[in-house]
Amino acid sequence: MAVPDPVPETLLEAARGLDATARGVLLERYRNYLRLMARSISDGPLRARLDPSDIVQEAFLKAHREFDGFAGRTEPELVAWLRQILVRTMADQAKHHRRQGRDPRRQQSLEAALDRSSAAIHRALTAPLTTPSSHLQRRERAVLLADALEKLPPDYREVFILRSLEHIPVEEIAARMGRSANAVYKLWFRAMASLKGELEGLS
């Protein structure tokens, strides 16, 4: 499988300038990651109303507008900046749907949920892959995991997210997916094996 290179400094520099195409190319590298994060930190009633893809698209529009204010030079700095934009976007969406002013506690709650989701992603990454490759060490691991998940069949991706990232009980997953608990366990194990194969292809 093709391995995405670490974000080159030239692309970051071009994105900081007036090159709208470079900004688009740069941000597109993080669509899968931000969508995964948006899904994992949405809560109850809000999740039913908000589509993670729509949230990410809105976050991208903000990132385009605010890119001149980004002073970082590395991928971790860029990812951290995009995460903050995602949190602000979700807080704004929550405000809109709940018809109330922005609640600082709500934004703090989203930030805490994002931190928990990031930790879950890193734990999930170390489970299927015990020997990180140089590419995994050089790039943001959570970004690579999100990209690898997108390559899995939809049912594999869904069961992995529900069980490994959102920690939903198998019985509840079975009800959601219309499968027996035993079938969900088997599907989950196959999903982890497939994900391991995708990640090992990075070495």
PDB file of C-alpha atoms in Angstrom:
ATOM      1  CA  MET A   1       0.000   0.000   0.000  1.00  0.00           C
ATOM      2  CA  ALA A   2       1.131   3.534  -0.681  1.00  0.00           C
ATOM      3  CA  VAL A   3       2.594   5.324   2.307  1.00  0.00           C
ATOM      4  CA  PRO A   4       1.782   9.012   2.742  1.00  0.00           C
ATOM      5  CA  ASP A   5       4.940  10.957   3.454  1.00  0.00           C
ATOM      6  CA  PRO A   6       5.244  13.278   6.421  1.00  0.00           C
ATOM      7  CA  VAL A   7       3.920  16.710   5.570  1.00  0.00           C
ATOM      8  CA  PRO A   8       6.757  18.428   3.671  1.00  0.00           C
ATOM      9  CA  GLU A   9       7.832  21.852   4.843  1.00  0.00           C
ATOM     10  CA  THR A  10       7.377  23.138   1.306  1.00  0.00           C
ATOM     11  CA  LEU A  11       3.667  22.234   1.392  1.00  0.00           C
ATOM     12  CA  LEU A  12       3.221  23.938   4.751  1.00  0.00           C
ATOM     13  CA  GLU A  13       5.010  27.035   3.479  1.00  0.00           C
ATOM     14  CA  ALA A  14       2.918  27.112   0.305  1.00  0.00           C
ATOM     15  CA  ALA A  15      -0.253  26.708   2.359  1.00  0.00           C
ATOM     16  CA  ARG A  16       0.780  29.662   4.519  1.00  0.00           C
ATOM     17  CA  GLY A  17       1.052  31.814   1.425  1.00  0.00           C
ATOM     18  CA  LEU A  18      -1.667  32.582  -1.081  1.00  0.00           C
ATOM     19  CA  ASP A  19      -1.696  29.089  -2.584  1.00  0.00           C
ATOM     20  CA  ALA A  20      -5.285  27.958  -2.016  1.00  0.00           C
ATOM     21  CA  THR A  21      -4.576  24.679  -3.793  1.00  0.00           C
ATOM     22  CA  ALA A  22      -1.760  23.853  -1.377  1.00  0.00           C
ATOM     23  CA  ARG A  23      -4.047  24.564   1.567  1.00  0.00           C
ATOM     24  CA  GLY A  24      -6.668  22.259   0.136  1.00  0.00           C
ATOM     25  CA  VAL A  25      -4.156  19.465  -0.466  1.00  0.00           C
ATOM     26  CA  LEU A  26      -2.718  19.881   3.018  1.00  0.00           C
ATOM     27  CA  LEU A  27      -6.050  19.861   4.835  1.00  0.00           C
ATOM     28  CA  GLU A  28      -7.371  16.926   2.820  1.00  0.00           C
ATOM     29  CA  ARG A  29      -4.698  14.730   4.417  1.00  0.00           C
ATOM     30  CA  TYR A  30      -6.558  15.073   7.717  1.00  0.00           C
ATOM     31  CA  ARG A  31     -10.166  14.595   6.614  1.00  0.00           C
ATOM     32  CA  ASN A  32     -10.381  10.960   7.769  1.00  0.00           C
ATOM     33  CA  TYR A  33      -8.762  11.787  11.109  1.00  0.00           C
ATOM     34  CA  LEU A  34     -11.018  14.749  11.852  1.00  0.00           C
ATOM     35  CA  ARG A  35     -14.122  12.821  10.808  1.00  0.00           C
ATOM     36  CA  LEU A  36     -13.167   9.997  13.161  1.00  0.00           C
ATOM     37  CA  MET A  37     -12.601  12.468  15.988  1.00  0.00           C
ATOM     38  CA  ALA A  38     -15.873  14.284  15.291  1.00  0.00           C
ATOM     39  CA  ARG A  39     -17.766  11.032  15.431  1.00  0.00           C
ATOM     40  CA  SER A  40     -16.080   9.840  18.600  1.00  0.00           C
ATOM     41  CA  ILE A  41     -16.668  13.024  20.617  1.00  0.00           C
ATOM     42  CA  SER A  42     -20.269  13.669  19.566  1.00  0.00           C
ATOM     43  CA  ASP A  43     -22.642  12.856  22.377  1.00  0.00           C
ATOM     44  CA  GLY A  44     -26.178  11.477  22.593  1.00  0.00           C
ATOM     45  CA  PRO A  45     -28.810  13.859  21.165  1.00  0.00           C
ATOM     46  CA  LEU A  46     -26.198  15.971  19.388  1.00  0.00           C
ATOM     47  CA  ARG A  47     -24.848  12.946  17.518  1.00  0.00           C
ATOM     48  CA  ALA A  48     -28.293  12.278  16.054  1.00  0.00           C
ATOM     49  CA  ARG A  49     -28.437  15.813  14.645  1.00  0.00           C
ATOM     50  CA  LEU A  50     -24.901  16.368  13.394  1.00  0.00           C
ATOM     51  CA  ASP A  51     -23.136  14.565  10.575  1.00  0.00           C
ATOM     52  CA  PRO A  52     -19.369  14.231  11.252  1.00  0.00           C
ATOM     53  CA  SER A  53     -18.668  14.887   7.565  1.00  0.00           C
ATOM     54  CA  ASP A  54     -20.576  18.176   7.742  1.00  0.00           C
ATOM     55  CA  ILE A  55     -18.716  19.168  10.907  1.00  0.00           C
ATOM     56  CA  VAL A  56     -15.366  18.451   9.264  1.00  0.00           C
ATOM     57  CA  GLN A  57     -16.305  20.410   6.153  1.00  0.00           C
ATOM     58  CA  GLU A  58     -17.194  23.418   8.307  1.00  0.00           C
ATOM     59  CA  ALA A  59     -13.929  23.009  10.239  1.00  0.00           C
ATOM     60  CA  PHE A  60     -12.027  22.966   6.930  1.00  0.00           C
ATOM     61  CA  LEU A  61     -13.675  26.221   5.871  1.00  0.00           C
ATOM     62  CA  LYS A  62     -12.588  27.810   9.156  1.00  0.00           C
ATOM     63  CA  ALA A  63      -9.073  26.403   8.745  1.00  0.00           C
ATOM     64  CA  HIS A  64      -8.834  27.933   5.262  1.00  0.00           C
ATOM     65  CA  ARG A  65      -9.933  31.319   6.586  1.00  0.00           C
ATOM     66  CA  GLU A  66      -7.674  31.221   9.644  1.00  0.00           C
ATOM     67  CA  PHE A  67      -4.592  29.611   8.135  1.00  0.00           C
ATOM     68  CA  ASP A  68      -2.635  32.847   8.186  1.00  0.00           C
ATOM     69  CA  GLY A  69      -2.767  32.606  11.975  1.00  0.00           C
ATOM     70  CA  PHE A  70      -1.145  29.159  12.077  1.00  0.00           C
ATOM     71  CA  ALA A  71       2.494  29.570  13.113  1.00  0.00           C
ATOM     72  CA  GLY A  72       3.527  25.926  13.465  1.00  0.00           C
ATOM     73  CA  ARG A  73       6.027  24.132  11.268  1.00  0.00           C
ATOM     74  CA  THR A  74       5.455  20.460  12.095  1.00  0.00           C
ATOM     75  CA  GLU A  75       2.687  17.937  11.613  1.00  0.00           C
ATOM     76  CA  PRO A  76       1.952  17.551  15.355  1.00  0.00           C
ATOM     77  CA  GLU A  77       1.503  21.328  15.591  1.00  0.00           C
ATOM     78  CA  LEU A  78      -0.814  21.285  12.591  1.00  0.00           C
ATOM     79  CA  VAL A  79      -2.873  18.405  13.986  1.00  0.00           C
ATOM     80  CA  ALA A  80      -3.213  20.155  17.358  1.00  0.00           C
ATOM     81  CA  TRP A  81      -4.352  23.336  15.603  1.00  0.00           C
ATOM     82  CA  LEU A  82      -6.928  21.458  13.514  1.00  0.00           C
ATOM     83  CA  ARG A  83      -8.205  19.689  16.618  1.00  0.00           C
ATOM     84  CA  GLN A  84      -8.886  23.026  18.296  1.00  0.00           C
ATOM     85  CA  ILE A  85     -10.761  24.239  15.236  1.00  0.00           C
ATOM     86  CA  LEU A  86     -12.802  21.038  15.282  1.00  0.00           C
ATOM     87  CA  VAL A  87     -13.701  21.562  18.950  1.00  0.00           C
ATOM     88  CA  ARG A  88     -14.745  25.166  18.296  1.00  0.00           C
ATOM     89  CA  THR A  89     -16.819  24.077  15.320  1.00  0.00           C
ATOM     90  CA  MET A  90     -18.610  21.434  17.349  1.00  0.00           C
ATOM     91  CA  ALA A  91     -19.223  23.903  20.177  1.00  0.00           C
ATOM     92  CA  ASP A  92     -20.736  26.337  17.666  1.00  0.00           C
ATOM     93  CA  GLN A  93     -22.934  23.584  16.228  1.00  0.00           C
ATOM     94  CA  ALA A  94     -24.076  22.595  19.714  1.00  0.00           C
ATOM     95  CA  LYS A  95     -24.933  26.231  20.417  1.00  0.00           C
ATOM     96  CA  HIS A  96     -26.946  26.444  17.197  1.00  0.00           C
ATOM     97  CA  HIS A  97     -28.913  23.260  17.799  1.00  0.00           C
ATOM     98  CA  ARG A  98     -29.543  23.987  21.448  1.00  0.00           C
ATOM     99  CA  ARG A  99     -30.380  27.642  20.780  1.00  0.00           C
ATOM    100  CA  GLN A 100     -28.244  28.970  23.582  1.00  0.00           C
ATOM    101  CA  GLY A 101     -25.082  30.996  23.946  1.00  0.00           C
ATOM    102  CA  ARG A 102     -21.748  29.273  23.757  1.00  0.00           C
ATOM    103  CA  ASP A 103     -21.127  27.625  27.091  1.00  0.00           C
ATOM    104  CA  PRO A 104     -17.424  27.536  28.043  1.00  0.00           C
ATOM    105  CA  ARG A 105     -18.159  24.366  29.982  1.00  0.00           C
ATOM    106  CA  ARG A 106     -19.485  22.785  26.795  1.00  0.00           C
ATOM    107  CA  GLN A 107     -16.264  23.564  24.933  1.00  0.00           C
ATOM    108  CA  GLN A 108     -14.205  22.226  27.835  1.00  0.00           C
ATOM    109  CA  SER A 109     -16.350  19.083  27.796  1.00  0.00           C
ATOM    110  CA  LEU A 110     -15.684  18.617  24.083  1.00  0.00           C
ATOM    111  CA  GLU A 111     -11.959  19.152  24.609  1.00  0.00           C
ATOM    112  CA  ALA A 112     -11.946  16.537  27.374  1.00  0.00           C
ATOM    113  CA  ALA A 113     -13.875  14.117  25.165  1.00  0.00           C
ATOM    114  CA  LEU A 114     -11.412  14.724  22.349  1.00  0.00           C
ATOM    115  CA  ASP A 115      -8.503  13.938  24.678  1.00  0.00           C
ATOM    116  CA  ARG A 116     -10.193  10.698  25.746  1.00  0.00           C
ATOM    117  CA  SER A 117     -10.835   9.766  22.122  1.00  0.00           C
ATOM    118  CA  SER A 118      -7.231  10.481  21.197  1.00  0.00           C
ATOM    119  CA  ALA A 119      -6.062   8.227  24.025  1.00  0.00           C
ATOM    120  CA  ALA A 120      -8.438   5.498  22.859  1.00  0.00           C
ATOM    121  CA  ILE A 121      -7.117   5.798  19.313  1.00  0.00           C
ATOM    122  CA  HIS A 122      -3.531   5.445  20.481  1.00  0.00           C
ATOM    123  CA  ARG A 123      -4.443   2.404  22.600  1.00  0.00           C
ATOM    124  CA  ALA A 124      -6.264   0.899  19.647  1.00  0.00           C
ATOM    125  CA  LEU A 125      -3.254   1.483  17.455  1.00  0.00           C
ATOM    126  CA  THR A 126      -0.836  -0.313  19.752  1.00  0.00           C
ATOM    127  CA  ALA A 127      -3.119  -3.340  19.983  1.00  0.00           C
ATOM    128  CA  PRO A 128      -2.970  -4.456  16.330  1.00  0.00           C
ATOM    129  CA  LEU A 129       0.575  -3.229  15.731  1.00  0.00           C
ATOM    130  CA  THR A 130       3.213  -3.874  18.363  1.00  0.00           C
ATOM    131  CA  THR A 131       6.259  -2.787  16.347  1.00  0.00           C
ATOM    132  CA  PRO A 132       5.731   0.704  14.930  1.00  0.00           C
ATOM    133  CA  SER A 133       7.476   1.319  11.633  1.00  0.00           C
ATOM    134  CA  SER A 134       9.596   4.355  10.922  1.00  0.00           C
ATOM    135  CA  HIS A 135       6.666   5.864   9.027  1.00  0.00           C
ATOM    136  CA  LEU A 136       4.408   5.434  12.049  1.00  0.00           C
ATOM    137  CA  GLN A 137       7.039   7.071  14.207  1.00  0.00           C
ATOM    138  CA  ARG A 138       7.449   9.973  11.808  1.00  0.00           C
ATOM    139  CA  ARG A 139       3.776  10.684  11.205  1.00  0.00           C
ATOM    140  CA  GLU A 140       0.929  11.256  13.613  1.00  0.00           C
ATOM    141  CA  ARG A 141      -0.188   7.736  14.465  1.00  0.00           C
ATOM    142  CA  ALA A 142      -3.841   8.637  14.959  1.00  0.00           C
ATOM    143  CA  VAL A 143      -3.909  10.159  11.469  1.00  0.00           C
ATOM    144  CA  LEU A 144      -2.534   6.950   9.996  1.00  0.00           C
ATOM    145  CA  LEU A 145      -5.032   4.844  11.932  1.00  0.00           C
ATOM    146  CA  ALA A 146      -7.923   6.914  10.583  1.00  0.00           C
ATOM    147  CA  ASP A 147      -6.620   6.502   7.031  1.00  0.00           C
ATOM    148  CA  ALA A 148      -6.161   2.749   7.520  1.00  0.00           C
ATOM    149  CA  LEU A 149      -9.705   2.418   8.876  1.00  0.00           C
ATOM    150  CA  GLU A 150     -11.072   4.014   5.711  1.00  0.00           C
ATOM    151  CA  LYS A 151      -9.552   1.158   3.708  1.00  0.00           C
ATOM    152  CA  LEU A 152     -11.494  -1.496   5.633  1.00  0.00           C
ATOM    153  CA  PRO A 153     -14.913  -2.821   4.557  1.00  0.00           C
ATOM    154  CA  PRO A 154     -17.687  -0.715   6.127  1.00  0.00           C
ATOM    155  CA  ASP A 155     -18.791  -3.410   8.595  1.00  0.00           C
ATOM    156  CA  TYR A 156     -15.192  -3.950   9.752  1.00  0.00           C
ATOM    157  CA  ARG A 157     -14.704  -0.224  10.207  1.00  0.00           C
ATOM    158  CA  GLU A 158     -17.986   0.156  12.087  1.00  0.00           C
ATOM    159  CA  VAL A 159     -17.409  -2.685  14.534  1.00  0.00           C
ATOM    160  CA  PHE A 160     -13.843  -1.532  15.225  1.00  0.00           C
ATOM    161  CA  ILE A 161     -14.951   2.026  15.976  1.00  0.00           C
ATOM    162  CA  LEU A 162     -17.865   0.928  18.138  1.00  0.00           C
ATOM    163  CA  ARG A 163     -15.913  -1.637  20.140  1.00  0.00           C
ATOM    164  CA  SER A 164     -12.293  -0.441  20.193  1.00  0.00           C
ATOM    165  CA  LEU A 165     -12.776   3.321  20.205  1.00  0.00           C
ATOM    166  CA  GLU A 166     -16.210   3.936  21.688  1.00  0.00           C
ATOM    167  CA  HIS A 167     -16.110   0.897  24.012  1.00  0.00           C
ATOM    168  CA  ILE A 168     -19.741   0.012  23.404  1.00  0.00           C
ATOM    169  CA  PRO A 169     -20.789  -3.379  24.861  1.00  0.00           C
ATOM    170  CA  VAL A 170     -20.879  -6.219  22.358  1.00  0.00           C
ATOM    171  CA  GLU A 171     -24.559  -6.873  23.066  1.00  0.00           C
ATOM    172  CA  GLU A 172     -25.450  -3.292  22.123  1.00  0.00           C
ATOM    173  CA  ILE A 173     -23.322  -3.480  18.978  1.00  0.00           C
ATOM    174  CA  ALA A 174     -25.095  -6.720  18.061  1.00  0.00           C
ATOM    175  CA  ALA A 175     -28.466  -4.985  18.373  1.00  0.00           C
ATOM    176  CA  ARG A 176     -27.297  -2.043  16.260  1.00  0.00           C
ATOM    177  CA  MET A 177     -25.819  -4.213  13.527  1.00  0.00           C
ATOM    178  CA  GLY A 178     -28.526  -6.885  13.519  1.00  0.00           C
ATOM    179  CA  ARG A 179     -26.074  -9.667  14.367  1.00  0.00           C
ATOM    180  CA  SER A 180     -25.592 -12.108  17.204  1.00  0.00           C
ATOM    181  CA  ALA A 181     -23.040 -11.281  19.898  1.00  0.00           C
ATOM    182  CA  ASN A 182     -20.899 -14.185  18.694  1.00  0.00           C
ATOM    183  CA  ALA A 183     -20.994 -12.843  15.133  1.00  0.00           C
ATOM    184  CA  VAL A 184     -19.943  -9.415  16.389  1.00  0.00           C
ATOM    185  CA  TYR A 185     -16.956 -10.896  18.227  1.00  0.00           C
ATOM    186  CA  LYS A 186     -15.865 -12.714  15.062  1.00  0.00           C
ATOM    187  CA  LEU A 187     -16.346  -9.599  12.955  1.00  0.00           C
ATOM    188  CA  TRP A 188     -14.355  -7.528  15.450  1.00  0.00           C
ATOM    189  CA  PHE A 189     -11.437  -9.981  15.425  1.00  0.00           C
ATOM    190  CA  ARG A 190     -11.431 -10.017  11.611  1.00  0.00           C
ATOM    191  CA  ALA A 191     -11.504  -6.219  11.585  1.00  0.00           C
ATOM    192  CA  MET A 192      -8.487  -6.042  13.908  1.00  0.00           C
ATOM    193  CA  ALA A 193      -6.605  -8.542  11.750  1.00  0.00           C
ATOM    194  CA  SER A 194      -7.361  -6.522   8.618  1.00  0.00           C
ATOM    195  CA  LEU A 195      -6.336  -3.294  10.309  1.00  0.00           C
ATOM    196  CA  LYS A 196      -3.100  -4.897  11.441  1.00  0.00           C
ATOM    197  CA  GLY A 197      -2.404  -5.844   7.834  1.00  0.00           C
ATOM    198  CA  GLU A 198      -3.035  -2.296   6.660  1.00  0.00           C
ATOM    199  CA  LEU A 199      -0.756  -0.829   9.318  1.00  0.00           C
ATOM    200  CA  GLU A 200       2.002  -3.377   8.775  1.00  0.00           C
ATOM    201  CA  GLY A 201       1.978  -2.333   5.136  1.00  0.00           C
ATOM    202  CA  LEU A 202       3.418   0.960   6.318  1.00  0.00           C
ATOM    203  CA  SER A 203       6.716  -0.663   7.258  1.00  0.00           C
TER     204      SER A 203
END
